[in-house]
mmCIF file of C-alpha atoms in Angstrom:
data_model
loop_
_atom_site.group_PDB
_atom_site.id
_atom_site.type_symbol
_atom_site.label_atom_id
_atom_site.label_comp_id
_atom_site.label_asym_id
_atom_site.label_seq_id
_atom_site.Cartn_x
_atom_site.Cartn_y
_atom_site.Cartn_z
ATOM 1 C CA MET A 10 -6.487 33.257 -21.203
ATOM 2 C CA SER A 11 -8.107 30.307 -22.704
ATOM 3 C CA SER A 12 -11.198 28.783 -21.281
ATOM 4 C CA GLU A 13 -9.290 25.736 -20.070
ATOM 5 C CA THR A 14 -5.922 25.328 -18.424
ATOM 6 C CA ALA A 15 -4.419 21.996 -17.852
ATOM 7 C CA ALA A 16 -1.807 21.747 -15.272
ATOM 8 C CA PRO A 17 1.566 20.325 -16.573
ATOM 9 C CA THR A 18 3.503 17.952 -14.487
ATOM 10 C CA ALA A 19 5.950 19.829 -12.223
ATOM 11 C CA SER A 20 9.374 18.587 -11.575
ATOM 12 C CA THR A 21 9.516 19.567 -7.798
ATOM 13 C CA GLY A 22 8.592 16.505 -5.736
ATOM 14 C CA THR A 23 7.419 14.398 -8.597
ATOM 15 C CA ASP A 24 10.454 13.267 -10.534
ATOM 16 C CA GLU A 25 12.445 10.200 -9.945
ATOM 17 C CA ALA A 26 15.191 10.985 -7.265
ATOM 18 C CA ALA A 27 18.721 10.871 -8.584
ATOM 19 C CA ASN A 28 19.532 7.797 -6.661
ATOM 20 C CA GLY A 29 16.604 5.778 -8.194
ATOM 21 C CA SER A 30 14.421 5.994 -5.189
ATOM 22 C CA PRO A 31 10.712 6.450 -5.800
ATOM 23 C CA ALA A 32 9.432 10.017 -6.401
ATOM 24 C CA GLN A 33 7.914 11.981 -3.580
ATOM 25 C CA PRO A 34 4.228 12.902 -3.832
ATOM 26 C CA MET A 35 3.578 16.352 -5.081
ATOM 27 C CA GLY A 36 4.053 18.938 -2.496
ATOM 28 C CA ALA A 37 5.834 16.655 0.066
ATOM 29 C CA ALA A 38 9.223 18.357 -0.497
ATOM 30 C CA ARG A 39 7.587 21.715 0.231
ATOM 31 C CA ARG A 40 6.532 20.473 3.758
ATOM 32 C CA ARG A 41 9.927 19.216 4.783
ATOM 33 C CA GLY A 42 13.600 20.530 5.203
ATOM 34 C CA PRO A 43 14.746 24.040 6.309
ATOM 35 C CA PHE A 44 12.810 27.252 5.734
ATOM 36 C CA ARG A 45 13.279 28.721 2.260
ATOM 37 C CA VAL A 46 13.094 32.232 0.843
ATOM 38 C CA GLY A 47 9.637 32.752 -0.306
ATOM 39 C CA GLU A 48 8.069 30.406 2.206
ATOM 40 C CA ARG A 49 5.266 31.313 4.608
ATOM 41 C CA VAL A 50 6.187 30.915 8.340
ATOM 42 C CA GLN A 51 3.861 31.017 11.306
ATOM 43 C CA LEU A 52 5.531 32.977 14.166
ATOM 44 C CA THR A 53 4.034 32.483 17.809
ATOM 45 C CA ASP A 54 5.268 34.931 20.501
ATOM 46 C CA GLU A 55 5.596 34.211 24.314
ATOM 47 C CA ARG A 56 1.990 35.216 24.740
ATOM 48 C CA GLY A 57 0.738 32.813 22.121
ATOM 49 C CA ARG A 58 0.082 35.524 19.564
ATOM 50 C CA MET A 59 0.364 34.222 15.929
ATOM 51 C CA ASN A 60 1.348 36.007 12.819
ATOM 52 C CA THR A 61 2.139 34.615 9.424
ATOM 53 C CA ILE A 62 5.032 36.098 7.217
ATOM 54 C CA THR A 63 6.582 35.407 3.836
ATOM 55 C CA LEU A 64 10.323 35.071 4.124
ATOM 56 C CA GLU A 65 12.379 37.547 2.086
ATOM 57 C CA VAL A 66 16.234 38.042 1.970
ATOM 58 C CA GLY A 67 16.764 41.177 4.029
ATOM 59 C CA GLY A 68 13.144 41.327 5.209
ATOM 60 C CA ALA A 69 12.040 41.985 8.793
ATOM 61 C CA PHE A 70 8.995 41.416 10.914
ATOM 62 C CA HIS A 71 8.250 44.580 13.018
ATOM 63 C CA THR A 72 6.139 44.941 16.339
ATOM 64 C CA HIS A 73 5.823 47.354 19.053
ATOM 65 C CA ARG A 74 8.403 45.066 20.754
ATOM 66 C CA GLY A 75 11.213 45.363 18.143
ATOM 67 C CA PHE A 76 11.911 43.526 14.989
ATOM 68 C CA LEU A 77 12.886 40.078 13.682
ATOM 69 C CA ASN A 78 15.013 39.712 10.717
ATOM 70 C CA HIS A 79 13.835 37.152 8.093
ATOM 71 C CA ASP A 80 17.576 36.078 7.750
ATOM 72 C CA GLU A 81 17.433 34.718 11.204
ATOM 73 C CA ILE A 82 14.773 32.293 10.148
ATOM 74 C CA ILE A 83 15.957 31.277 6.579
ATOM 75 C CA GLY A 84 17.895 28.076 6.586
ATOM 76 C CA LYS A 85 16.545 26.998 10.114
ATOM 77 C CA VAL A 86 14.781 23.865 10.576
ATOM 78 C CA ASP A 87 10.838 23.678 11.257
ATOM 79 C CA GLY A 88 10.180 24.121 14.926
ATOM 80 C CA SER A 89 13.056 26.500 15.703
ATOM 81 C CA VAL A 90 12.840 29.294 18.327
ATOM 82 C CA VAL A 91 14.447 32.531 17.278
ATOM 83 C CA SER A 92 14.908 36.063 19.012
ATOM 84 C CA ASN A 93 14.326 39.477 17.830
ATOM 85 C CA ASN A 94 16.548 42.448 18.347
ATOM 86 C CA VAL A 95 15.274 43.021 22.002
ATOM 87 C CA GLY A 96 15.245 39.344 23.018
ATOM 88 C CA GLN A 97 11.533 38.531 22.436
ATOM 89 C CA GLN A 98 11.321 34.944 21.516
ATOM 90 C CA TYR A 99 9.348 33.384 18.506
ATOM 91 C CA GLN A 100 8.396 29.766 17.764
ATOM 92 C CA THR A 101 8.693 29.225 14.036
ATOM 93 C CA LEU A 102 6.546 26.595 12.305
ATOM 94 C CA ARG A 103 5.100 25.934 8.800
ATOM 95 C CA PRO A 104 1.601 26.645 8.722
ATOM 96 C CA LEU A 105 -0.650 23.623 8.629
ATOM 97 C CA LEU A 106 -3.218 23.284 5.820
ATOM 98 C CA SER A 107 -5.944 24.558 8.197
ATOM 99 C CA ASP A 108 -3.766 27.688 8.951
ATOM 100 C CA PHE A 109 -2.797 28.079 5.323
ATOM 101 C CA VAL A 110 -6.330 28.239 3.919
ATOM 102 C CA LEU A 111 -7.544 30.812 6.537
ATOM 103 C CA SER A 112 -4.771 33.234 5.903
ATOM 104 C CA MET A 113 -4.043 32.741 2.119
ATOM 105 C CA PRO A 114 -4.983 35.513 -0.318
ATOM 106 C CA ARG A 115 -8.672 35.179 -1.285
ATOM 107 C CA GLY A 116 -11.356 36.663 -3.528
ATOM 108 C CA ALA A 117 -14.255 34.578 -2.218
ATOM 109 C CA ALA A 118 -15.035 33.070 1.191
ATOM 110 C CA VAL A 119 -13.141 29.803 1.656
ATOM 111 C CA VAL A 120 -14.718 26.445 2.650
ATOM 112 C CA TYR A 121 -13.591 26.042 6.310
ATOM 113 C CA PRO A 122 -11.267 23.264 7.208
ATOM 114 C CA LYS A 123 -13.896 21.443 9.342
ATOM 115 C CA ASP A 124 -16.283 21.449 6.130
ATOM 116 C CA ALA A 125 -13.378 20.350 3.682
ATOM 117 C CA ALA A 126 -12.524 17.426 5.898
ATOM 118 C CA GLN A 127 -16.224 16.418 6.134
ATOM 119 C CA ILE A 128 -16.353 16.507 2.270
ATOM 120 C CA VAL A 129 -13.233 14.555 1.747
ATOM 121 C CA THR A 130 -14.377 11.743 4.216
ATOM 122 C CA MET A 131 -18.187 11.657 3.646
ATOM 123 C CA ALA A 132 -17.796 11.896 -0.068
ATOM 124 C CA ASP A 133 -15.229 9.194 0.151
ATOM 125 C CA ILE A 134 -12.597 11.028 -1.976
ATOM 126 C CA PHE A 135 -10.028 8.096 -2.448
ATOM 127 C CA PRO A 136 -6.573 8.083 -3.904
ATOM 128 C CA GLY A 137 -6.903 7.918 -7.825
ATOM 129 C CA ALA A 138 -10.459 9.075 -7.745
ATOM 130 C CA ARG A 139 -11.898 11.164 -10.727
ATOM 131 C CA VAL A 140 -13.454 14.205 -9.082
ATOM 132 C CA VAL A 141 -15.180 17.318 -10.615
ATOM 133 C CA GLU A 142 -15.751 20.441 -8.587
ATOM 134 C CA ALA A 143 -17.565 23.648 -9.082
ATOM 135 C CA GLY A 144 -17.250 26.967 -7.401
ATOM 136 C CA VAL A 145 -13.388 27.121 -6.890
ATOM 137 C CA GLY A 146 -13.322 30.311 -5.118
ATOM 138 C CA SER A 147 -9.864 30.809 -3.651
ATOM 139 C CA GLY A 148 -8.916 27.138 -3.983
ATOM 140 C CA ALA A 149 -9.225 26.015 -0.241
ATOM 141 C CA LEU A 150 -11.291 23.006 -1.222
ATOM 142 C CA SER A 151 -9.441 22.176 -4.300
ATOM 143 C CA ILE A 152 -6.187 21.764 -2.091
ATOM 144 C CA SER A 153 -8.012 19.252 0.213
ATOM 145 C CA LEU A 154 -9.305 17.381 -2.948
ATOM 146 C CA LEU A 155 -5.992 17.155 -4.626
ATOM 147 C CA ARG A 156 -4.307 15.797 -1.397
ATOM 148 C CA ALA A 157 -7.071 13.103 -1.325
ATOM 149 C CA VAL A 158 -6.933 12.203 -4.875
ATOM 150 C CA GLY A 159 -2.997 12.163 -4.968
ATOM 151 C CA ASP A 160 -0.703 12.542 -7.989
ATOM 152 C CA GLY A 161 -2.513 9.582 -9.690
ATOM 153 C CA GLY A 162 -6.028 10.939 -9.417
ATOM 154 C CA TYR A 163 -7.945 13.503 -11.329
ATOM 155 C CA LEU A 164 -9.560 16.857 -10.197
ATOM 156 C CA HIS A 165 -11.230 18.938 -12.756
ATOM 157 C CA SER A 166 -12.486 22.331 -11.323
ATOM 158 C CA PHE A 167 -14.832 24.688 -12.835
ATOM 159 C CA GLU A 168 -14.952 28.411 -12.222
ATOM 160 C CA ARG A 169 -17.095 31.231 -13.772
ATOM 161 C CA ARG A 170 -14.753 34.085 -12.940
ATOM 162 C CA GLU A 171 -11.337 34.221 -14.357
ATOM 163 C CA GLU A 172 -10.120 36.312 -11.304
ATOM 164 C CA PHE A 173 -10.934 33.521 -8.899
ATOM 165 C CA ALA A 174 -9.442 31.045 -10.981
ATOM 166 C CA ASP A 175 -6.056 32.883 -10.932
ATOM 167 C CA ILE A 176 -6.274 33.315 -7.166
ATOM 168 C CA ALA A 177 -7.054 29.599 -6.731
ATOM 169 C CA ARG A 178 -4.235 28.651 -9.043
ATOM 170 C CA GLY A 179 -1.702 30.798 -7.166
ATOM 171 C CA ASN A 180 -2.796 29.291 -3.793
ATOM 172 C CA VAL A 181 -2.618 25.747 -5.058
ATOM 173 C CA GLU A 182 0.807 26.062 -6.586
ATOM 174 C CA THR A 183 1.987 27.888 -3.395
ATOM 175 C CA ILE A 184 1.160 24.830 -1.191
ATOM 176 C CA PHE A 185 2.145 22.109 -3.516
ATOM 177 C CA GLY A 186 5.313 24.041 -4.793
ATOM 178 C CA GLY A 187 4.147 24.215 -8.402
ATOM 179 C CA PRO A 188 1.327 23.013 -10.730
ATOM 180 C CA HIS A 189 -0.334 19.772 -9.484
ATOM 181 C CA PRO A 190 -0.269 17.012 -12.133
ATOM 182 C CA ALA A 191 -3.848 15.943 -11.254
ATOM 183 C CA TRP A 192 -5.471 19.287 -11.642
ATOM 184 C CA GLN A 193 -6.889 21.282 -14.294
ATOM 185 C CA ILE A 194 -9.230 24.182 -14.114
ATOM 186 C CA SER A 195 -11.765 25.505 -16.605
ATOM 187 C CA LEU A 196 -13.721 28.642 -17.154
ATOM 188 C CA GLY A 197 -17.480 28.480 -17.468
ATOM 189 C CA ASP A 198 -20.718 27.345 -16.164
ATOM 190 C CA PHE A 199 -20.547 23.855 -14.790
ATOM 191 C CA GLN A 200 -23.821 22.632 -16.215
ATOM 192 C CA ASP A 201 -22.665 23.641 -19.663
ATOM 193 C CA GLU A 202 -18.857 22.695 -19.588
ATOM 194 C CA VAL A 203 -18.729 19.508 -17.581
ATOM 195 C CA VAL A 204 -20.705 17.492 -20.141
ATOM 196 C CA LYS A 205 -18.342 18.640 -22.801
ATOM 197 C CA ALA A 206 -15.233 17.898 -20.850
ATOM 198 C CA GLU A 207 -16.224 14.692 -19.214
ATOM 199 C CA ALA A 208 -17.507 11.438 -20.873
ATOM 200 C CA PRO A 209 -20.818 10.019 -19.625
ATOM 201 C CA GLY A 210 -20.451 7.978 -16.396
ATOM 202 C CA SER A 211 -16.700 8.526 -16.263
ATOM 203 C CA VAL A 212 -16.674 10.638 -12.938
ATOM 204 C CA ASP A 213 -16.473 9.097 -9.361
ATOM 205 C CA ARG A 214 -17.423 12.118 -7.384
ATOM 206 C CA VAL A 215 -18.896 15.579 -7.882
ATOM 207 C CA VAL A 216 -18.566 18.438 -5.345
ATOM 208 C CA LEU A 217 -20.539 21.496 -5.950
ATOM 209 C CA ASP A 218 -20.121 24.817 -3.864
ATOM 210 C CA MET A 219 -22.454 27.075 -5.592
ATOM 211 C CA LEU A 220 -25.524 29.205 -5.381
ATOM 212 C CA ALA A 221 -28.032 26.902 -7.097
ATOM 213 C CA PRO A 222 -26.789 23.248 -7.388
ATOM 214 C CA TRP A 223 -30.313 22.081 -8.409
ATOM 215 C CA GLU A 224 -29.676 23.627 -11.819
ATOM 216 C CA CYS A 225 -27.002 21.088 -12.409
ATOM 217 C CA LEU A 226 -29.116 17.921 -11.860
ATOM 218 C CA ASP A 227 -29.015 16.750 -15.465
ATOM 219 C CA ALA A 228 -25.298 17.467 -15.954
ATOM 220 C CA VAL A 229 -24.456 15.644 -12.759
ATOM 221 C CA ALA A 230 -26.652 12.592 -13.596
ATOM 222 C CA THR A 231 -24.745 12.445 -17.100
ATOM 223 C CA VAL A 232 -21.158 12.320 -16.000
ATOM 224 C CA LEU A 233 -21.467 10.634 -12.540
ATOM 225 C CA ALA A 234 -20.737 6.806 -12.522
ATOM 226 C CA PRO A 235 -23.520 4.459 -11.046
ATOM 227 C CA GLY A 236 -22.871 4.476 -7.197
ATOM 228 C CA GLY A 237 -20.892 7.661 -7.526
ATOM 229 C CA VAL A 238 -21.210 10.365 -4.857
ATOM 230 C CA TRP A 239 -22.563 13.879 -5.396
ATOM 231 C CA ILE A 240 -21.979 16.191 -2.354
ATOM 232 C CA ASN A 241 -23.311 19.988 -2.237
ATOM 233 C CA TYR A 242 -22.063 22.705 0.124
ATOM 234 C CA VAL A 243 -24.787 25.448 0.503
ATOM 235 C CA ALA A 244 -25.086 28.323 2.932
ATOM 236 C CA THR A 245 -28.808 28.651 3.712
ATOM 237 C CA VAL A 246 -31.737 26.337 4.673
ATOM 238 C CA THR A 247 -33.783 27.631 1.674
ATOM 239 C CA GLN A 248 -30.932 26.415 -0.744
ATOM 240 C CA LEU A 249 -30.618 23.208 1.133
ATOM 241 C CA SER A 250 -34.556 22.522 0.933
ATOM 242 C CA ARG A 251 -34.654 23.320 -2.731
ATOM 243 C CA THR A 252 -31.760 21.067 -3.689
ATOM 244 C CA ALA A 253 -33.092 18.241 -1.541
ATOM 245 C CA GLU A 254 -36.564 18.387 -3.277
ATOM 246 C CA ALA A 255 -35.029 18.713 -6.808
ATOM 247 C CA ILE A 256 -33.021 15.455 -6.228
ATOM 248 C CA ARG A 257 -35.985 13.650 -4.861
ATOM 249 C CA ALA A 258 -38.165 14.821 -7.699
ATOM 250 C CA ASP A 259 -35.461 13.678 -10.294
ATOM 251 C CA GLY A 260 -35.476 9.991 -9.267
ATOM 252 C CA ARG A 261 -32.046 9.215 -10.511
ATOM 253 C CA PHE A 262 -30.362 9.575 -7.174
ATOM 254 C CA THR A 263 -30.652 7.977 -3.591
ATOM 255 C CA GLU A 264 -32.474 9.783 -0.830
ATOM 256 C CA PRO A 265 -30.275 12.752 0.114
ATOM 257 C CA ASP A 266 -28.717 13.213 3.600
ATOM 258 C CA ALA A 267 -27.909 16.636 5.092
ATOM 259 C CA TRP A 268 -25.898 17.825 8.178
ATOM 260 C CA GLU A 269 -23.689 20.627 9.471
ATOM 261 C CA SER A 270 -20.715 20.468 11.703
ATOM 262 C CA MET A 271 -19.761 22.724 14.582
ATOM 263 C CA VAL A 272 -16.294 22.829 16.336
ATOM 264 C CA ARG A 273 -15.853 23.938 19.949
ATOM 265 C CA GLY A 274 -12.421 24.305 21.304
ATOM 266 C CA TRP A 275 -11.503 23.768 24.900
ATOM 267 C CA HIS A 276 -9.534 26.053 27.307
ATOM 268 C CA LEU A 277 -6.817 23.929 28.925
ATOM 269 C CA GLU A 278 -4.807 25.573 31.900
ATOM 270 C CA GLY A 279 -4.132 23.411 35.007
ATOM 271 C CA LEU A 280 -7.538 22.781 36.631
ATOM 272 C CA ALA A 281 -9.316 25.452 34.680
ATOM 273 C CA VAL A 282 -10.560 23.049 31.850
ATOM 274 C CA ARG A 283 -13.629 24.438 30.207
ATOM 275 C CA PRO A 284 -15.192 25.100 26.765
ATOM 276 C CA ASP A 285 -14.037 28.026 25.006
ATOM 277 C CA HIS A 286 -16.268 31.062 24.991
ATOM 278 C CA ARG A 287 -16.309 31.340 21.135
ATOM 279 C CA MET A 288 -16.667 28.496 18.655
ATOM 280 C CA VAL A 289 -16.833 27.941 14.851
ATOM 281 C CA ALA A 290 -20.474 27.318 14.568
ATOM 282 C CA HIS A 291 -22.543 27.364 11.302
ATOM 283 C CA THR A 292 -20.548 27.890 8.175
ATOM 284 C CA GLY A 293 -22.641 25.807 5.698
ATOM 285 C CA PHE A 294 -24.754 22.807 5.130
ATOM 286 C CA LEU A 295 -23.588 19.640 3.494
ATOM 287 C CA LEU A 296 -25.973 17.431 1.375
ATOM 288 C CA VAL A 297 -24.892 14.007 -0.148
ATOM 289 C CA THR A 298 -26.564 11.648 -2.593
ATOM 290 C CA ARG A 299 -25.577 8.878 -4.830
ATOM 291 C CA ARG A 300 -26.065 8.103 -8.398
ATOM 292 C CA LEU A 301 -28.323 5.069 -9.099
ATOM 293 C CA ALA A 302 -27.993 2.765 -12.120
ATOM 294 C CA GLU A 303 -29.165 3.922 -15.526
ATOM 295 C CA GLY A 304 -32.888 3.271 -15.858
ATOM 296 C CA VAL A 305 -33.448 2.590 -12.157
ATOM 297 C CA THR A 306 -36.009 4.740 -10.170
ATOM 298 C CA GLY A 307 -35.059 5.594 -6.603
ATOM 299 C CA ILE A 308 -37.079 4.191 -3.657
ATOM 300 C CA SER A 309 -39.234 6.947 -2.136
ATOM 301 C CA VAL A 310 -38.957 7.151 1.730
ATOM 302 C CA LYS A 311 -42.293 7.188 3.204
ATOM 303 C CA ARG A 312 -42.970 10.488 5.310
ATOM 304 C CA ARG A 313 -45.816 12.563 6.354
ATOM 305 C CA PRO A 314 -47.011 14.912 3.648
ATOM 306 C CA SER A 315 -45.575 18.419 3.749
ATOM 307 C CA LYS A 316 -45.339 21.334 1.589
ATOM 308 C CA THR A 317 -42.679 20.862 -1.160
ATOM 309 C CA GLU A 318 -43.916 23.284 -3.754
ATOM 310 C CA PHE A 319 -41.952 26.753 -4.073
ATOM 311 C CA SER A 320 -43.786 29.880 -4.737
ATOM 312 C CA GLU A 321 -42.795 32.528 -7.180
ATOM 313 C CA GLU A 322 -41.274 34.541 -4.164
ATOM 314 C CA ASP A 323 -39.283 31.444 -3.164
ATOM 315 C CA LEU A 324 -37.866 31.049 -6.645
ATOM 316 C CA ASN A 325 -36.710 34.694 -6.809
ATOM 317 C CA ALA A 326 -35.025 34.435 -3.434
ATOM 318 C CA TRP A 327 -31.725 32.809 -4.484
ATOM 319 C CA THR A 328 -29.641 35.764 -5.516
ATOM 320 C CA PRO A 329 -26.095 36.380 -4.154
ATOM 321 C CA ALA A 330 -27.464 39.368 -2.127
ATOM 322 C CA SER A 331 -30.285 37.669 -0.608
ATOM 323 C CA VAL A 332 -28.093 34.828 0.755
ATOM 324 C CA GLY A 333 -25.622 37.299 2.315
ATOM 325 C CA GLU A 334 -22.918 37.010 -0.594
ATOM 326 C CA ARG A 335 -20.910 40.274 -0.686
ATOM 327 C CA ALA A 336 -19.778 41.546 -3.950
ATOM 328 C CA VAL A 337 -15.914 41.591 -4.260
ATOM 329 C CA SER A 338 -14.296 44.604 -5.953
ATOM 330 C CA ASP A 339 -12.025 44.096 -8.995
ATOM 331 C CA LYS A 340 -9.338 45.997 -7.116
ATOM 332 C CA LYS A 341 -9.354 43.480 -4.187
ATOM 333 C CA LEU A 342 -9.397 40.583 -6.681
ATOM 334 C CA ARG A 343 -6.420 41.878 -8.569
ATOM 335 C CA ARG A 344 -4.461 42.463 -5.312
ATOM 336 C CA ALA A 345 -5.428 38.890 -4.009
ATOM 337 C CA ALA A 346 -4.320 37.339 -7.366
ATOM 338 C CA ARG A 347 -1.004 39.108 -6.991
ATOM 339 C CA ASP A 348 -0.489 38.000 -3.494
ATOM 340 C CA ALA A 349 -1.515 34.195 -4.277
ATOM 341 C CA ILE A 350 1.048 34.298 -7.266
ATOM 342 C CA ALA A 351 3.765 35.826 -5.192
ATOM 343 C CA GLY A 352 3.491 32.847 -2.839
ATOM 344 C CA THR A 353 4.736 30.437 -5.597
ATOM 345 C CA ASN A 354 8.297 32.074 -5.615
ATOM 346 C CA VAL A 355 10.135 29.802 -3.114
ATOM 347 C CA GLN A 356 13.750 29.184 -3.563
ATOM 348 C CA ASP A 357 14.803 25.441 -2.929
ATOM 349 C CA ASP A 358 17.677 24.131 -0.950
ATOM 350 C CA PRO A 359 18.752 26.936 1.360
ATOM 351 C CA PRO A 360 21.891 26.588 3.500
ATOM 352 C CA VAL A 361 20.988 24.969 6.875
ATOM 353 C CA THR A 362 21.983 27.048 10.082
ATOM 354 C CA ASN A 363 21.965 25.895 13.624
#
């Protein structure tokens, strides 16, 4: 495989309609109409238990309470209720993006929907924006970024591992129904490759999900336009601290802001209304800064003096193992890549059944 793969324009959902009406945005057709062979469908039983299946002709979903033939679902409209061989009812719905990214094939941990939503909003990812990202992983964040920039935007993703790139490509093509016209993915180290691929000052937004974003300071400062936003997603406070101090010491960016988001659901049943016992708490920190005009030195925020120097022990602490990153076996990556690519095999225009 070459070090760079540009996504060709797909015909599904992007070509002009036969009647001359405007083309649908990429992926819109995949989110509408009856269920098709190859699509993922979310089944919810009478007790609220959910399962996600991929529709196959002649396939069946088995539980200890009977089986449900896939043919009973294929061709039905979204939101239908079907019954299995013993009368157990299931509600059928297309998975939302938040459902899809948590159940899709993966080789690396995904960026949670709550963090992806924060990145899209707080980094001001707008339609038509030129965005570069690094640390593609399984493609969860790439999907959100592509939805935000739209067909007329531009997203260039950089990934060091070819296996992760294959998984991400399969997941992106599954949810959009084909290669996205705004996306290309390149293999290699971000700090080396982005300055070769992008002209100085030509990028509106930079999104980094990587172990050591401070190593990319010069590359980001080179390609990011004045006023452009640089947002980082890091897992630990030590990574957060070092990135912030590196940005301050560099002087080409505004004072960085950092935060995390936590989501707590609520139990709703009659008058029994209370917070859920479990919540999605810490998943990562977000740190955002903006590029200053060329030759301008940022204003230093006055604060009480504190220790900002890192010891040799600190500098050697940022390894995948020390921040809790687990190694993924080659066998698991190959299986995830096969599963991701299998999700692109959706048949269009099935017969509609009542």
